[in-house]
PDB file of C-alpha atoms and ligand atoms in Angstrom:
ATOM      1  CA  MET D   7      16.611 -35.415  26.442  1.00  0.00           C
ATOM      2  CA  LYS D   8      19.967 -36.276  28.164  1.00  0.00           C
ATOM      3  CA  LEU D   9      22.495 -38.023  26.231  1.00  0.00           C
ATOM      4  CA  GLY D  10      22.468 -41.010  28.764  1.00  0.00           C
ATOM      5  CA  THR D  11      18.435 -41.144  28.619  1.00  0.00           C
ATOM      6  CA  LEU D  12      18.990 -41.302  24.881  1.00  0.00           C
ATOM      7  CA  ALA D  13      21.654 -43.863  24.569  1.00  0.00           C
ATOM      8  CA  ALA D  14      19.425 -45.924  27.036  1.00  0.00           C
ATOM      9  CA  CYS D  15      16.587 -46.092  24.946  1.00  0.00           C
ATOM     10  CA  LEU D  16      18.769 -46.736  21.550  1.00  0.00           C
ATOM     11  CA  SER D  17      19.950 -49.992  22.855  1.00  0.00           C
ATOM     12  CA  LEU D  18      16.664 -50.866  24.316  1.00  0.00           C
ATOM     13  CA  ALA D  19      15.127 -50.431  21.013  1.00  0.00           C
ATOM     14  CA  LEU D  20      17.552 -52.214  19.571  1.00  0.00           C
ATOM     15  CA  GLY D  21      17.330 -55.154  21.659  1.00  0.00           C
ATOM     16  CA  THR D  22      13.887 -55.265  21.035  1.00  0.00           C
ATOM     17  CA  SER D  23      14.215 -54.449  17.221  1.00  0.00           C
ATOM     18  CA  ALA D  24      11.495 -51.841  17.395  1.00  0.00           C
ATOM     19  CA  PHE D  25      13.795 -49.974  14.799  1.00  0.00           C
ATOM     20  CA  ALA D  26      11.657 -51.884  12.198  1.00  0.00           C
ATOM     21  CA  GLN D  27      10.464 -49.227   9.772  1.00  0.00           C
ATOM     22  CA  THR D  28       6.858 -48.525   9.249  1.00  0.00           C
ATOM     23  CA  THR D  29       5.984 -47.917   5.413  1.00  0.00           C
ATOM     24  CA  THR D  30       2.704 -45.824   5.320  1.00  0.00           C
ATOM     25  CA  LEU D  31       0.705 -46.885   1.791  1.00  0.00           C
ATOM     26  CA  LYS D  32      -1.626 -44.185   0.387  1.00  0.00           C
ATOM     27  CA  ILE D  33      -4.779 -45.539  -0.572  1.00  0.00           C
ATOM     28  CA  GLY D  34      -7.851 -44.090  -2.621  1.00  0.00           C
ATOM     29  CA  TYR D  35     -11.296 -44.407  -3.607  1.00  0.00           C
ATOM     30  CA  ALA D  36     -14.142 -42.471  -5.269  1.00  0.00           C
ATOM     31  CA  THR D  37     -16.578 -42.117  -2.383  1.00  0.00           C
ATOM     32  CA  THR D  38     -16.622 -41.274   1.672  1.00  0.00           C
ATOM     33  CA  LYS D  39     -14.837 -43.582   4.190  1.00  0.00           C
ATOM     34  CA  GLU D  40     -17.979 -44.346   5.702  1.00  0.00           C
ATOM     35  CA  SER D  41     -19.180 -45.908   2.271  1.00  0.00           C
ATOM     36  CA  HIS D  42     -18.633 -49.153   0.776  1.00  0.00           C
ATOM     37  CA  TYR D  43     -15.245 -48.564  -0.559  1.00  0.00           C
ATOM     38  CA  GLY D  44     -14.098 -47.231   2.698  1.00  0.00           C
ATOM     39  CA  VAL D  45     -15.542 -50.225   4.584  1.00  0.00           C
ATOM     40  CA  GLY D  46     -13.417 -52.547   2.262  1.00  0.00           C
ATOM     41  CA  SER D  47     -10.563 -50.461   2.191  1.00  0.00           C
ATOM     42  CA  THR D  48     -10.399 -50.254   6.277  1.00  0.00           C
ATOM     43  CA  VAL D  49     -10.383 -53.960   6.427  1.00  0.00           C
ATOM     44  CA  PHE D  50      -7.469 -54.365   4.040  1.00  0.00           C
ATOM     45  CA  CYS D  51      -5.789 -51.936   6.040  1.00  0.00           C
ATOM     46  CA  ASP D  52      -6.197 -53.165   9.144  1.00  0.00           C
ATOM     47  CA  GLU D  53      -5.461 -56.560   8.189  1.00  0.00           C
ATOM     48  CA  VAL D  54      -2.126 -55.946   6.541  1.00  0.00           C
ATOM     49  CA  GLU D  55      -1.167 -53.739   9.932  1.00  0.00           C
ATOM     50  CA  LYS D  56      -1.914 -56.846  11.891  1.00  0.00           C
ATOM     51  CA  GLY D  57      -0.262 -59.198   9.479  1.00  0.00           C
ATOM     52  CA  THR D  58       3.099 -57.189   8.982  1.00  0.00           C
ATOM     53  CA  GLN D  59       2.955 -56.444  13.080  1.00  0.00           C
ATOM     54  CA  GLY D  60       2.858 -52.862  12.075  1.00  0.00           C
ATOM     55  CA  ARG D  61       5.593 -52.683   9.339  1.00  0.00           C
ATOM     56  CA  TYR D  62       2.732 -51.686   6.688  1.00  0.00           C
ATOM     57  CA  LYS D  63      -0.336 -48.968   7.647  1.00  0.00           C
ATOM     58  CA  CYS D  64      -2.432 -46.824   5.338  1.00  0.00           C
ATOM     59  CA  GLN D  65      -3.396 -43.411   4.814  1.00  0.00           C
ATOM     60  CA  HIS D  66      -6.976 -42.933   3.317  1.00  0.00           C
ATOM     61  CA  PHE D  67      -7.677 -40.915   0.631  1.00  0.00           C
ATOM     62  CA  PRO D  68     -11.538 -41.174   0.303  1.00  0.00           C
ATOM     63  CA  ASN D  69     -13.897 -38.734  -1.906  1.00  0.00           C
ATOM     64  CA  SER D  70     -11.561 -38.973  -5.137  1.00  0.00           C
ATOM     65  CA  ALA D  71      -8.878 -36.717  -3.026  1.00  0.00           C
ATOM     66  CA  LEU D  72      -6.668 -38.163  -5.386  1.00  0.00           C
ATOM     67  CA  GLY D  73      -8.321 -37.794  -8.473  1.00  0.00           C
ATOM     68  CA  GLY D  74     -10.673 -39.580 -10.500  1.00  0.00           C
ATOM     69  CA  GLU D  75     -10.387 -43.528 -10.889  1.00  0.00           C
ATOM     70  CA  ARG D  76      -8.446 -43.307 -14.348  1.00  0.00           C
ATOM     71  CA  GLU D  77      -5.694 -40.512 -12.724  1.00  0.00           C
ATOM     72  CA  GLN D  78      -5.431 -43.143  -9.748  1.00  0.00           C
ATOM     73  CA  ILE D  79      -5.168 -46.035 -11.478  1.00  0.00           C
ATOM     74  CA  GLU D  80      -2.318 -44.266 -13.510  1.00  0.00           C
ATOM     75  CA  ALA D  81      -0.505 -42.997 -10.422  1.00  0.00           C
ATOM     76  CA  VAL D  82      -0.934 -46.745  -9.392  1.00  0.00           C
ATOM     77  CA  GLN D  83       0.972 -47.771 -12.296  1.00  0.00           C
ATOM     78  CA  LEU D  84       3.574 -45.198 -12.097  1.00  0.00           C
ATOM     79  CA  GLY D  85       4.088 -45.902  -8.144  1.00  0.00           C
ATOM     80  CA  THR D  86       2.999 -42.367  -6.930  1.00  0.00           C
ATOM     81  CA  GLN D  87       0.167 -43.757  -5.357  1.00  0.00           C
ATOM     82  CA  ASP D  88       0.207 -47.041  -3.306  1.00  0.00           C
ATOM     83  CA  LEU D  89      -3.373 -48.554  -3.663  1.00  0.00           C
ATOM     84  CA  VAL D  90      -6.584 -47.794  -5.435  1.00  0.00           C
ATOM     85  CA  ASN D  91     -10.110 -49.469  -4.623  1.00  0.00           C
ATOM     86  CA  THR D  92     -11.718 -48.804  -8.064  1.00  0.00           C
ATOM     87  CA  SER D  93     -14.689 -49.984 -10.328  1.00  0.00           C
ATOM     88  CA  THR D  94     -13.756 -51.157 -13.410  1.00  0.00           C
ATOM     89  CA  GLY D  95     -15.273 -48.518 -15.402  1.00  0.00           C
ATOM     90  CA  PRO D  96     -11.467 -47.250 -16.826  1.00  0.00           C
ATOM     91  CA  VAL D  97      -9.814 -50.465 -16.242  1.00  0.00           C
ATOM     92  CA  GLY D  98     -10.263 -51.785 -19.711  1.00  0.00           C
ATOM     93  CA  ASN D  99      -8.243 -49.227 -21.394  1.00  0.00           C
ATOM     94  CA  PHE D 100      -5.670 -50.646 -19.044  1.00  0.00           C
ATOM     95  CA  VAL D 101      -6.057 -53.943 -19.130  1.00  0.00           C
ATOM     96  CA  PRO D 102      -8.606 -55.127 -21.865  1.00  0.00           C
ATOM     97  CA  GLU D 103      -9.290 -58.338 -21.017  1.00  0.00           C
ATOM     98  CA  VAL D 104     -11.545 -56.814 -17.997  1.00  0.00           C
ATOM     99  CA  LYS D 105     -13.869 -55.277 -20.735  1.00  0.00           C
ATOM    100  CA  ILE D 106     -16.014 -58.575 -20.517  1.00  0.00           C
ATOM    101  CA  VAL D 107     -17.251 -58.175 -17.100  1.00  0.00           C
ATOM    102  CA  ASP D 108     -18.777 -54.817 -18.039  1.00  0.00           C
ATOM    103  CA  ILE D 109     -21.824 -56.144 -20.367  1.00  0.00           C
ATOM    104  CA  PRO D 110     -24.799 -54.847 -19.218  1.00  0.00           C
ATOM    105  CA  PHE D 111     -27.601 -57.473 -18.352  1.00  0.00           C
ATOM    106  CA  LEU D 112     -24.562 -60.289 -18.444  1.00  0.00           C
ATOM    107  CA  PHE D 113     -24.896 -61.358 -14.771  1.00  0.00           C
ATOM    108  CA  ARG D 114     -28.358 -62.488 -13.151  1.00  0.00           C
ATOM    109  CA  ASP D 115     -27.903 -61.140  -9.798  1.00  0.00           C
ATOM    110  CA  TYR D 116     -25.340 -60.888  -6.790  1.00  0.00           C
ATOM    111  CA  ASP D 117     -24.715 -64.506  -6.405  1.00  0.00           C
ATOM    112  CA  HIS D 118     -24.202 -65.096  -9.947  1.00  0.00           C
ATOM    113  CA  ALA D 119     -21.956 -61.920 -10.364  1.00  0.00           C
ATOM    114  CA  ARG D 120     -19.773 -62.790  -7.360  1.00  0.00           C
ATOM    115  CA  LYS D 121     -19.334 -66.621  -8.270  1.00  0.00           C
ATOM    116  CA  VAL D 122     -17.971 -65.656 -11.618  1.00  0.00           C
ATOM    117  CA  MET D 123     -15.520 -63.006  -9.927  1.00  0.00           C
ATOM    118  CA  ASP D 124     -14.436 -65.425  -7.333  1.00  0.00           C
ATOM    119  CA  GLY D 125     -14.611 -68.460  -9.485  1.00  0.00           C
ATOM    120  CA  PRO D 126     -11.988 -69.579 -12.566  1.00  0.00           C
ATOM    121  CA  ILE D 127     -12.801 -66.688 -15.005  1.00  0.00           C
ATOM    122  CA  GLY D 128     -12.490 -64.053 -12.666  1.00  0.00           C
ATOM    123  CA  GLN D 129      -8.846 -65.101 -11.182  1.00  0.00           C
ATOM    124  CA  ASP D 130      -7.762 -65.426 -14.612  1.00  0.00           C
ATOM    125  CA  ILE D 131      -8.637 -61.748 -15.331  1.00  0.00           C
ATOM    126  CA  LEU D 132      -6.784 -60.808 -12.183  1.00  0.00           C
ATOM    127  CA  ALA D 133      -3.903 -62.950 -13.678  1.00  0.00           C
ATOM    128  CA  LYS D 134      -3.522 -60.308 -16.623  1.00  0.00           C
ATOM    129  CA  PHE D 135      -2.655 -57.633 -14.577  1.00  0.00           C
ATOM    130  CA  PRO D 136       0.915 -57.803 -13.880  1.00  0.00           C
ATOM    131  CA  SER D 137       2.185 -57.795 -17.212  1.00  0.00           C
ATOM    132  CA  LYS D 138       0.510 -54.267 -17.569  1.00  0.00           C
ATOM    133  CA  GLY D 139       2.407 -52.756 -14.635  1.00  0.00           C
ATOM    134  CA  ILE D 140      -0.256 -53.359 -12.087  1.00  0.00           C
ATOM    135  CA  ILE D 141      -0.910 -55.705  -9.098  1.00  0.00           C
ATOM    136  CA  ALA D 142      -4.938 -56.978  -9.001  1.00  0.00           C
ATOM    137  CA  LEU D 143      -4.941 -58.154  -5.264  1.00  0.00           C
ATOM    138  CA  ALA D 144      -8.694 -59.053  -5.380  1.00  0.00           C
ATOM    139  CA  TRP D 145     -12.000 -58.242  -6.339  1.00  0.00           C
ATOM    140  CA  THR D 146     -13.909 -56.037  -4.486  1.00  0.00           C
ATOM    141  CA  GLU D 147     -17.541 -54.445  -5.468  1.00  0.00           C
ATOM    142  CA  ASN D 148     -19.506 -51.441  -6.262  1.00  0.00           C
ATOM    143  CA  GLY D 149     -22.801 -53.258  -6.687  1.00  0.00           C
ATOM    144  CA  PHE D 150     -25.760 -53.353  -9.711  1.00  0.00           C
ATOM    145  CA  ARG D 151     -25.976 -50.080 -11.375  1.00  0.00           C
ATOM    146  CA  HIS D 152     -29.235 -48.025 -11.311  1.00  0.00           C
ATOM    147  CA  MET D 153     -30.264 -45.085 -13.490  1.00  0.00           C
ATOM    148  CA  THR D 154     -31.230 -41.709 -11.803  1.00  0.00           C
ATOM    149  CA  ASN D 155     -32.475 -38.303 -13.544  1.00  0.00           C
ATOM    150  CA  SER D 156     -34.391 -35.053 -13.144  1.00  0.00           C
ATOM    151  CA  LYS D 157     -36.704 -35.275 -15.780  1.00  0.00           C
ATOM    152  CA  ARG D 158     -38.715 -38.618 -15.358  1.00  0.00           C
ATOM    153  CA  ASP D 159     -39.575 -42.046 -14.151  1.00  0.00           C
ATOM    154  CA  ILE D 160     -37.609 -44.584 -16.409  1.00  0.00           C
ATOM    155  CA  VAL D 161     -39.764 -47.943 -16.805  1.00  0.00           C
ATOM    156  CA  LYS D 162     -38.700 -49.173 -20.048  1.00  0.00           C
ATOM    157  CA  PRO D 163     -36.045 -47.896 -22.909  1.00  0.00           C
ATOM    158  CA  SER D 164     -38.327 -45.662 -24.458  1.00  0.00           C
ATOM    159  CA  ASP D 165     -38.469 -43.426 -21.707  1.00  0.00           C
ATOM    160  CA  ALA D 166     -34.934 -43.359 -20.737  1.00  0.00           C
ATOM    161  CA  ALA D 167     -34.077 -42.360 -24.561  1.00  0.00           C
ATOM    162  CA  GLY D 168     -32.965 -38.714 -25.503  1.00  0.00           C
ATOM    163  CA  LEU D 169     -31.848 -38.248 -21.618  1.00  0.00           C
ATOM    164  CA  LYS D 170     -28.340 -36.848 -21.569  1.00  0.00           C
ATOM    165  CA  MET D 171     -26.735 -39.436 -18.897  1.00  0.00           C
ATOM    166  CA  ARG D 172     -23.487 -39.212 -17.497  1.00  0.00           C
ATOM    167  CA  THR D 173     -21.420 -42.499 -18.196  1.00  0.00           C
ATOM    168  CA  MET D 174     -18.124 -43.906 -16.854  1.00  0.00           C
ATOM    169  CA  GLU D 175     -15.329 -43.752 -19.352  1.00  0.00           C
ATOM    170  CA  ASN D 176     -16.122 -47.233 -20.720  1.00  0.00           C
ATOM    171  CA  LYS D 177     -16.955 -47.884 -24.086  1.00  0.00           C
ATOM    172  CA  VAL D 178     -18.457 -51.163 -23.312  1.00  0.00           C
ATOM    173  CA  HIS D 179     -21.287 -49.670 -21.308  1.00  0.00           C
ATOM    174  CA  MET D 180     -21.686 -46.541 -23.777  1.00  0.00           C
ATOM    175  CA  ASP D 181     -22.184 -48.845 -26.545  1.00  0.00           C
ATOM    176  CA  GLY D 182     -24.771 -50.528 -24.643  1.00  0.00           C
ATOM    177  CA  TYR D 183     -26.646 -47.545 -23.464  1.00  0.00           C
ATOM    178  CA  ARG D 184     -26.882 -46.217 -26.948  1.00  0.00           C
ATOM    179  CA  THR D 185     -29.061 -48.964 -27.586  1.00  0.00           C
ATOM    180  CA  PHE D 186     -31.397 -47.930 -25.017  1.00  0.00           C
ATOM    181  CA  GLY D 187     -31.740 -44.366 -26.783  1.00  0.00           C
ATOM    182  CA  ILE D 188     -29.568 -42.733 -23.766  1.00  0.00           C
ATOM    183  CA  LEU D 189     -27.034 -39.671 -25.108  1.00  0.00           C
ATOM    184  CA  PRO D 190     -24.086 -40.797 -22.917  1.00  0.00           C
ATOM    185  CA  THR D 191     -21.713 -38.308 -21.802  1.00  0.00           C
ATOM    186  CA  PRO D 192     -18.351 -39.855 -20.504  1.00  0.00           C
ATOM    187  CA  MET D 193     -17.224 -38.011 -17.463  1.00  0.00           C
ATOM    188  CA  ALA D 194     -14.866 -38.678 -14.681  1.00  0.00           C
ATOM    189  CA  PHE D 195     -16.476 -39.204 -11.336  1.00  0.00           C
ATOM    190  CA  PRO D 196     -15.304 -35.948  -9.369  1.00  0.00           C
ATOM    191  CA  GLU D 197     -17.129 -33.901 -11.823  1.00  0.00           C
ATOM    192  CA  LEU D 198     -20.580 -35.534 -11.675  1.00  0.00           C
ATOM    193  CA  PHE D 199     -22.138 -34.019  -8.566  1.00  0.00           C
ATOM    194  CA  GLY D 200     -21.512 -30.616 -10.244  1.00  0.00           C
ATOM    195  CA  ALA D 201     -22.472 -31.746 -13.774  1.00  0.00           C
ATOM    196  CA  LEU D 202     -26.032 -32.972 -11.954  1.00  0.00           C
ATOM    197  CA  GLN D 203     -26.548 -30.021 -10.172  1.00  0.00           C
ATOM    198  CA  GLN D 204     -25.850 -27.361 -12.869  1.00  0.00           C
ATOM    199  CA  GLY D 205     -28.149 -29.823 -15.375  1.00  0.00           C
ATOM    200  CA  THR D 206     -25.061 -30.166 -17.724  1.00  0.00           C
ATOM    201  CA  VAL D 207     -26.336 -33.736 -17.676  1.00  0.00           C
ATOM    202  CA  ASP D 208     -30.077 -35.305 -17.106  1.00  0.00           C
ATOM    203  CA  GLY D 209     -28.957 -38.068 -15.184  1.00  0.00           C
ATOM    204  CA  GLN D 210     -26.445 -40.751 -14.319  1.00  0.00           C
ATOM    205  CA  GLU D 211     -26.644 -44.386 -13.321  1.00  0.00           C
ATOM    206  CA  ASN D 212     -24.706 -45.846  -9.886  1.00  0.00           C
ATOM    207  CA  PRO D 213     -24.963 -48.589  -7.687  1.00  0.00           C
ATOM    208  CA  ILE D 214     -26.733 -47.656  -4.529  1.00  0.00           C
ATOM    209  CA  PRO D 215     -24.233 -47.164  -1.927  1.00  0.00           C
ATOM    210  CA  VAL D 216     -22.588 -44.693  -4.399  1.00  0.00           C
ATOM    211  CA  ILE D 217     -25.909 -42.789  -4.729  1.00  0.00           C
ATOM    212  CA  LEU D 218     -26.365 -42.798  -0.966  1.00  0.00           C
ATOM    213  CA  SER D 219     -23.089 -41.769   0.106  1.00  0.00           C
ATOM    214  CA  SER D 220     -22.609 -39.044  -2.642  1.00  0.00           C
ATOM    215  CA  LYS D 221     -25.419 -37.431  -1.670  1.00  0.00           C
ATOM    216  CA  PHE D 222     -27.080 -37.764  -5.256  1.00  0.00           C
ATOM    217  CA  ALA D 223     -30.422 -37.334  -3.891  1.00  0.00           C
ATOM    218  CA  GLN D 224     -30.155 -33.623  -3.438  1.00  0.00           C
ATOM    219  CA  VAL D 225     -29.438 -33.230  -7.351  1.00  0.00           C
ATOM    220  CA  GLN D 226     -31.557 -36.039  -9.017  1.00  0.00           C
ATOM    221  CA  ASN D 227     -35.240 -36.801  -7.911  1.00  0.00           C
ATOM    222  CA  HIS D 228     -36.007 -39.719 -10.136  1.00  0.00           C
ATOM    223  CA  LEU D 229     -34.441 -43.506  -9.075  1.00  0.00           C
ATOM    224  CA  SER D 230     -35.334 -46.328 -11.515  1.00  0.00           C
ATOM    225  CA  LEU D 231     -33.965 -49.842  -9.849  1.00  0.00           C
ATOM    226  CA  THR D 232     -32.733 -50.796 -14.112  1.00  0.00           C
ATOM    227  CA  GLY D 233     -29.946 -52.819 -12.353  1.00  0.00           C
ATOM    228  CA  HIS D 234     -28.549 -52.444 -16.100  1.00  0.00           C
ATOM    229  CA  VAL D 235     -25.170 -53.573 -15.284  1.00  0.00           C
ATOM    230  CA  TYR D 236     -23.275 -55.287 -12.520  1.00  0.00           C
ATOM    231  CA  SER D 237     -20.067 -52.866 -11.272  1.00  0.00           C
ATOM    232  CA  PRO D 238     -17.365 -55.052 -10.238  1.00  0.00           C
ATOM    233  CA  ALA D 239     -14.305 -53.220  -8.453  1.00  0.00           C
ATOM    234  CA  LEU D 240     -10.876 -54.101  -7.531  1.00  0.00           C
ATOM    235  CA  LEU D 241      -8.377 -53.353  -5.037  1.00  0.00           C
ATOM    236  CA  LEU D 242      -4.749 -52.270  -7.217  1.00  0.00           C
ATOM    237  CA  LEU D 243      -1.461 -52.201  -5.692  1.00  0.00           C
ATOM    238  CA  SER D 244       1.507 -50.722  -7.452  1.00  0.00           C
ATOM    239  CA  PRO D 245       4.211 -53.126  -8.403  1.00  0.00           C
ATOM    240  CA  LYS D 246       6.953 -51.109  -6.703  1.00  0.00           C
ATOM    241  CA  VAL D 247       5.314 -51.664  -3.259  1.00  0.00           C
ATOM    242  CA  TRP D 248       4.502 -55.203  -4.381  1.00  0.00           C
ATOM    243  CA  ASN D 249       8.103 -56.070  -5.639  1.00  0.00           C
ATOM    244  CA  LYS D 250       9.328 -55.369  -1.954  1.00  0.00           C
ATOM    245  CA  LEU D 251       7.468 -57.552  -0.153  1.00  0.00           C
ATOM    246  CA  SER D 252       8.476 -60.844   0.928  1.00  0.00           C
ATOM    247  CA  ASP D 253       6.622 -64.020  -0.128  1.00  0.00           C
ATOM    248  CA  ALA D 254       5.235 -63.906   3.735  1.00  0.00           C
ATOM    249  CA  ASP D 255       3.867 -60.455   3.233  1.00  0.00           C
ATOM    250  CA  LYS D 256       2.587 -61.317  -0.185  1.00  0.00           C
ATOM    251  CA  LYS D 257       0.345 -63.818   1.190  1.00  0.00           C
ATOM    252  CA  VAL D 258      -0.688 -61.132   3.861  1.00  0.00           C
ATOM    253  CA  PHE D 259      -1.543 -58.334   1.232  1.00  0.00           C
ATOM    254  CA  VAL D 260      -3.525 -61.050  -0.775  1.00  0.00           C
ATOM    255  CA  GLU D 261      -5.411 -62.614   1.963  1.00  0.00           C
ATOM    256  CA  ALA D 262      -6.154 -59.087   2.938  1.00  0.00           C
ATOM    257  CA  ALA D 263      -7.597 -58.122   0.036  1.00  0.00           C
ATOM    258  CA  LYS D 264      -9.854 -61.121  -0.095  1.00  0.00           C
ATOM    259  CA  LYS D 265     -11.632 -60.089   3.484  1.00  0.00           C
ATOM    260  CA  ALA D 266     -11.941 -56.128   2.000  1.00  0.00           C
ATOM    261  CA  GLY D 267     -13.661 -57.834  -0.696  1.00  0.00           C
ATOM    262  CA  ALA D 268     -16.319 -59.818   1.311  1.00  0.00           C
ATOM    263  CA  ALA D 269     -16.252 -56.776   3.963  1.00  0.00           C
ATOM    264  CA  GLN D 270     -17.287 -54.087   0.887  1.00  0.00           C
ATOM    265  CA  ARG D 271     -19.756 -56.885  -0.730  1.00  0.00           C
ATOM    266  CA  LYS D 272     -21.554 -56.891   2.787  1.00  0.00           C
ATOM    267  CA  LYS D 273     -22.016 -53.207   2.707  1.00  0.00           C
ATOM    268  CA  VAL D 274     -23.219 -53.218  -0.823  1.00  0.00           C
ATOM    269  CA  ASN D 275     -25.926 -55.749   0.241  1.00  0.00           C
ATOM    270  CA  GLU D 276     -26.699 -53.485   3.605  1.00  0.00           C
ATOM    271  CA  ASP D 277     -27.226 -50.564   1.370  1.00  0.00           C
ATOM    272  CA  GLU D 278     -29.373 -52.349  -1.206  1.00  0.00           C
ATOM    273  CA  ASN D 279     -31.442 -53.387   1.489  1.00  0.00           C
ATOM    274  CA  ASN D 280     -31.811 -50.271   3.602  1.00  0.00           C
ATOM    275  CA  GLY D 281     -30.619 -47.593   1.250  1.00  0.00           C
ATOM    276  CA  ILE D 282     -33.335 -47.301  -1.058  1.00  0.00           C
ATOM    277  CA  ALA D 283     -36.073 -46.423   1.694  1.00  0.00           C
ATOM    278  CA  GLN D 284     -33.457 -43.824   2.871  1.00  0.00           C
ATOM    279  CA  LEU D 285     -33.229 -42.150  -0.805  1.00  0.00           C
ATOM    280  CA  GLU D 286     -37.182 -42.299  -0.749  1.00  0.00           C
ATOM    281  CA  LYS D 287     -37.164 -40.373   2.658  1.00  0.00           C
ATOM    282  CA  ASP D 288     -34.353 -37.906   0.849  1.00  0.00           C
ATOM    283  CA  GLY D 289     -36.937 -36.828  -1.851  1.00  0.00           C
ATOM    284  CA  MET D 290     -36.225 -39.553  -4.545  1.00  0.00           C
ATOM    285  CA  LYS D 291     -39.249 -40.832  -6.443  1.00  0.00           C
ATOM    286  CA  VAL D 292     -38.460 -44.498  -6.378  1.00  0.00           C
ATOM    287  CA  THR D 293     -39.643 -46.613  -9.441  1.00  0.00           C
ATOM    288  CA  ARG D 294     -39.290 -50.419  -8.595  1.00  0.00           C
ATOM    289  CA  LYS D 295     -41.097 -52.198 -11.667  1.00  0.00           C
ATOM    290  CA  VAL D 296     -38.746 -51.839 -14.479  1.00  0.00           C
ATOM    291  CA  ASP D 297     -39.329 -53.574 -17.523  1.00  0.00           C
ATOM    292  CA  GLY D 298     -36.086 -55.857 -17.856  1.00  0.00           C
ATOM    293  CA  ALA D 299     -37.337 -57.455 -20.878  1.00  0.00           C
ATOM    294  CA  ALA D 300     -37.637 -54.592 -22.820  1.00  0.00           C
ATOM    295  CA  PHE D 301     -33.898 -53.123 -21.641  1.00  0.00           C
ATOM    296  CA  ARG D 302     -32.338 -56.689 -22.987  1.00  0.00           C
ATOM    297  CA  GLU D 303     -34.495 -56.675 -26.122  1.00  0.00           C
ATOM    298  CA  ALA D 304     -33.089 -53.252 -26.701  1.00  0.00           C
ATOM    299  CA  LEU D 305     -29.589 -54.245 -26.183  1.00  0.00           C
ATOM    300  CA  LYS D 306     -29.462 -57.053 -28.752  1.00  0.00           C
ATOM    301  CA  PRO D 307     -27.589 -54.638 -31.294  1.00  0.00           C
ATOM    302  CA  ALA D 308     -24.993 -54.064 -28.901  1.00  0.00           C
ATOM    303  CA  TYR D 309     -24.881 -57.882 -28.023  1.00  0.00           C
ATOM    304  CA  ALA D 310     -23.837 -58.549 -31.678  1.00  0.00           C
ATOM    305  CA  GLY D 311     -20.927 -56.109 -31.103  1.00  0.00           C
ATOM    306  CA  TYR D 312     -20.040 -57.722 -27.810  1.00  0.00           C
ATOM    307  CA  ALA D 313     -20.054 -61.325 -29.219  1.00  0.00           C
ATOM    308  CA  LYS D 314     -17.660 -59.929 -32.092  1.00  0.00           C
ATOM    309  CA  GLU D 315     -15.301 -58.317 -29.744  1.00  0.00           C
ATOM    310  CA  PHE D 316     -15.145 -60.953 -26.768  1.00  0.00           C
ATOM    311  CA  GLY D 317     -16.359 -64.101 -28.363  1.00  0.00           C
ATOM    312  CA  ALA D 318     -19.913 -65.459 -28.262  1.00  0.00           C
ATOM    313  CA  ASP D 319     -18.514 -68.517 -26.337  1.00  0.00           C
ATOM    314  CA  ASN D 320     -16.643 -66.566 -23.889  1.00  0.00           C
ATOM    315  CA  ILE D 321     -19.737 -64.825 -23.026  1.00  0.00           C
ATOM    316  CA  LYS D 322     -21.495 -68.244 -22.875  1.00  0.00           C
ATOM    317  CA  LYS D 323     -19.402 -69.302 -20.677  1.00  0.00           C
ATOM    318  CA  ILE D 324     -20.294 -66.373 -17.998  1.00  0.00           C
ATOM    319  CA  SER D 325     -23.897 -66.751 -18.481  1.00  0.00           C
ATOM    320  CA  ASP D 326     -23.546 -70.465 -17.775  1.00  0.00           C
ATOM    321  CA  VAL D 327     -22.007 -70.032 -14.289  1.00  0.00           C
ATOM    322  CA  GLN D 328     -24.848 -71.293 -11.995  1.00  0.00           C
TER     323      GLN D 328
HETATM  324  O1  EAX M 429     -16.597 -46.377  -8.078  1.00  0.00           O
HETATM  325  O2  EAX M 429     -17.422 -43.288 -11.496  1.00  0.00           O
HETATM  326  C1  EAX M 429     -18.368 -44.056 -11.419  1.00  0.00           C
HETATM  327  O3  EAX M 429     -19.301 -43.937 -11.562  1.00  0.00           O
HETATM  328  C2  EAX M 429     -18.172 -45.205 -10.013  1.00  0.00           C
HETATM  329  O4  EAX M 429     -19.335 -45.950  -9.898  1.00  0.00           O
HETATM  330  C3  EAX M 429     -17.890 -44.272  -8.769  1.00  0.00           C
HETATM  331  O5  EAX M 429     -16.770 -43.740  -8.704  1.00  0.00           O
HETATM  332  C4  EAX M 429     -17.261 -45.553  -7.823  1.00  0.00           C
END
């Protein structure tokens, strides 16, 4: 480029203030770009780019490219990663107030769970994050978790008993699953496919969108629709980014995260509606009739522990939401 042309470009650019910098934010999640996490994250990034006139955009790191969820949360806390769209699996180790929503059989259905997350209880939990060095922009969603394994159909707890099952690094889950007779084996998600393939564990539990997008049908042949726990998810941002935002941009980020949550939930609904038939086509034997009452009964000793840890009245407040 000739010097004169460069000068002309510069003055033009300055005149239209096109020198505003673009900041590229790194966003990570466990599953594919096409999955529920990818759909939610894409909506978030598109909305942020639009709302900040292109001053912020994202680079996506799907498929656990930046590590397991615990590692990604740590990186967001440190500021070496900007955003993570994560299940609550390891989050209770950072913000203990989250643990209560990981209790098995706490939520009746999606309507109940979403109402609690969007209501005062869920919003109060989001407000606990900043003091731990993390900004929680909004609840997103992973979905109700179901069990898969390579051994047998699971209808009641005695069918699950003795199975070595990978769980998230989540004590609330592990305490509950032990009452079903399961041998819980905590493991980060990126190791799971290999562990199932090699038979290090007999099974695992995850929502339909995860089972589908991670192709677990290739390594598991029994799926039981246990729906034994709701798996909430969160869009978390590094305070390093947040503290630099203007008030107007903060609003853009929060609104974008809310839209992301809605889009992610919609994708979870779609996968719940269409994904089970797909998994059957992929060779999984699906057990639809699960003895939920027997699972709830088995869980009673764990609930005594939960009541002690979280307060029976706090648990009841969540159950009572209609
Ligand atoms: O958040 O670790 C898990 O089983 C999670 O459900 C999965 O990574 C998606």
